[in-house]
Coordinates of N, CA and C in Angstrom, one line a residue:
M1 N -32.7 78.2 34.9 CA -32.0 78.9 33.8 C -33.0 79.9 33.1
N2 N -32.4 81.0 32.7 CA -33.2 81.9 31.9 C -33.2 81.5 30.4
H3 N -33.9 82.2 29.6 CA -34.1 81.8 28.2 C -32.8 81.8 27.5
D4 N -31.9 82.8 27.7 CA -30.6 82.9 27.0 C -29.7 81.7 27.4
D5 N -29.7 81.4 28.7 CA -28.9 80.2 29.1 C -29.4 78.9 28.5
N6 N -30.8 78.8 28.5 CA -31.4 77.6 27.9 C -31.0 77.5 26.4
T7 N -31.0 78.6 25.7 CA -30.7 78.6 24.3 C -29.2 78.2 24.1
A8 N -28.3 78.8 24.9 CA -26.9 78.5 24.8 C -26.6 77.0 25.1
V9 N -27.3 76.4 26.1 CA -27.1 75.0 26.4 C -27.6 74.1 25.2
N10 N -28.8 74.5 24.6 CA -29.3 73.7 23.5 C -28.3 73.8 22.3
I11 N -27.8 75.0 22.0 CA -26.9 75.1 20.9 C -25.6 74.3 21.1
T12 N -25.1 74.3 22.4 CA -23.9 73.6 22.7 C -24.1 72.1 22.6
L13 N -25.3 71.6 23.0 CA -25.6 70.2 22.9 C -25.7 69.8 21.4
Q14 N -26.3 70.6 20.6 CA -26.4 70.3 19.2 C -25.1 70.3 18.6
A15 N -24.2 71.2 18.9 CA -22.8 71.2 18.4 C -22.1 70.0 18.7
I16 N -22.2 69.5 20.0 CA -21.5 68.3 20.4 C -22.1 67.1 19.6
N17 N -23.4 67.0 19.4 CA -23.9 66.0 18.6 C -23.4 66.0 17.2
D18 N -23.3 67.2 16.6 CA -22.8 67.3 15.2 C -21.3 66.9 15.2
F19 N -20.5 67.3 16.1 CA -19.1 66.8 16.1 C -19.0 65.3 16.3
E20 N -19.8 64.7 17.1 CA -19.8 63.3 17.2 C -20.2 62.6 15.9
R21 N -21.2 63.1 15.2 CA -21.5 62.5 13.9 C -20.4 62.7 12.9
I22 N -19.7 63.8 12.9 CA -18.6 64.1 12.0 C -17.5 63.1 12.3
S23 N -17.2 62.9 13.6 CA -16.1 61.9 13.9 C -16.5 60.5 13.5
D24 N -17.8 60.1 13.7 CA -18.2 58.8 13.2 C -18.0 58.6 11.7
H25 N -18.4 59.7 11.0 CA -18.2 59.6 9.5 C -16.7 59.5 9.2
A26 N -15.9 60.2 9.9 CA -14.4 60.2 9.7 C -13.9 58.8 9.9
I27 N -14.3 58.2 11.0 CA -13.9 56.8 11.2 C -14.3 55.9 10.1
N28 N -15.5 56.0 9.6 CA -16.0 55.2 8.5 C -15.2 55.4 7.3
I29 N -14.8 56.6 7.0 CA -14.0 56.9 5.8 C -12.6 56.3 6.0
V30 N -12.0 56.4 7.1 CA -10.7 55.7 7.4 C -10.8 54.2 7.2
E31 N -11.8 53.6 7.7 CA -12.0 52.2 7.6 C -12.2 51.8 6.1
S32 N -12.9 52.6 5.3 CA -13.1 52.3 3.9 C -11.8 52.5 3.2
V33 N -11.0 53.5 3.5 CA -9.7 53.7 2.8 C -8.8 52.5 3.1
E34 N -8.8 52.0 4.4 CA -7.9 50.9 4.7 C -8.3 49.7 3.9
E35 N -9.6 49.4 3.8 CA -10.1 48.3 3.0 C -9.7 48.4 1.5
I36 N -9.8 49.6 1.0 CA -9.4 49.8 -0.4 C -7.9 49.5 -0.6
K37 N -7.1 50.0 0.4 CA -5.7 49.8 0.3 C -5.4 48.3 0.5
D38 N -6.0 47.6 1.4 CA -5.7 46.2 1.7 C -6.1 45.3 0.5
K39 N -7.1 45.7 -0.2 CA -7.6 44.9 -1.4 C -7.0 45.4 -2.7
N40 N -6.1 46.4 -2.6 CA -5.5 46.9 -3.9 C -6.6 47.3 -4.9
I41 N -7.6 48.0 -4.4 CA -8.7 48.5 -5.3 C -8.3 49.8 -6.0
A42 N -8.5 49.9 -7.3 CA -8.2 51.1 -8.0 C -9.4 51.7 -8.6
F43 N -9.5 53.0 -8.5 CA -10.7 53.7 -9.1 C -10.4 54.0 -10.6
S44 N -11.5 54.1 -11.3 CA -11.4 54.5 -12.7 C -11.1 55.9 -12.8
E45 N -10.6 56.4 -13.9 CA -10.3 57.8 -14.1 C -11.6 58.7 -13.9
Y46 N -12.7 58.1 -14.3 CA -14.0 58.9 -14.1 C -14.3 59.0 -12.6
A47 N -14.1 58.0 -11.8 CA -14.3 58.0 -10.4 C -13.3 59.0 -9.7
V48 N -12.1 58.9 -10.1 CA -11.0 59.9 -9.6 C -11.4 61.3 -9.8
E49 N -11.9 61.6 -11.0 CA -12.4 62.9 -11.4 C -13.6 63.3 -10.5
E50 N -14.5 62.4 -10.3 CA -15.7 62.7 -9.4 C -15.2 63.0 -8.0
L51 N -14.2 62.3 -7.5 CA -13.7 62.5 -6.2 C -13.0 63.9 -6.1
R52 N -12.3 64.3 -7.2 CA -11.7 65.6 -7.2 C -12.7 66.7 -7.1
I53 N -13.8 66.5 -7.8 CA -14.9 67.5 -7.8 C -15.5 67.6 -6.4
M54 N -15.8 66.4 -5.8 CA -16.3 66.4 -4.4 C -15.4 67.1 -3.4
R55 N -14.1 66.8 -3.6 CA -13.1 67.4 -2.7 C -13.1 68.9 -2.9
G56 N -13.1 69.4 -4.1 CA -13.2 70.8 -4.4 C -14.4 71.5 -3.7
A57 N -15.6 70.8 -3.8 CA -16.8 71.3 -3.2 C -16.6 71.4 -1.6
V58 N -16.0 70.4 -1.0 CA -15.8 70.4 0.4 C -14.8 71.5 0.8
D59 N -13.8 71.6 0.0 CA -12.8 72.7 0.3 C -13.5 74.1 0.2
E60 N -14.4 74.2 -0.7 CA -15.1 75.5 -0.9 C -16.0 75.8 0.3
I61 N -16.7 74.7 0.7 CA -17.6 74.9 1.9 C -16.8 75.2 3.1
L62 N -15.6 74.6 3.3 CA -14.8 74.9 4.5 C -14.3 76.3 4.4
Q63 N -14.0 76.8 3.3 CA -13.5 78.2 3.2 C -14.6 79.2 3.5
I64 N -15.8 78.9 3.0 CA -17.0 79.8 3.2 C -17.3 79.8 4.7
T65 N -17.2 78.7 5.4 CA -17.7 78.6 6.8 C -16.6 78.9 7.8
A66 N -15.4 79.1 7.3 CA -14.3 79.4 8.3 C -14.3 80.8 8.7

């Protein structure tokens, strides 16, 4: 492989690794949400507001990177 091919392969492998990590985190989030639901756990108003702020930050990041 030439240098450009090697670079492309490395970038692709890193992207695959990143997607795998993202999917692992997504599964963990789903499992946590299911536990919260099953145990009827409620967040405080402060915690709900913190989650809103974090969601807004994630939405902003997604808009910037899209």
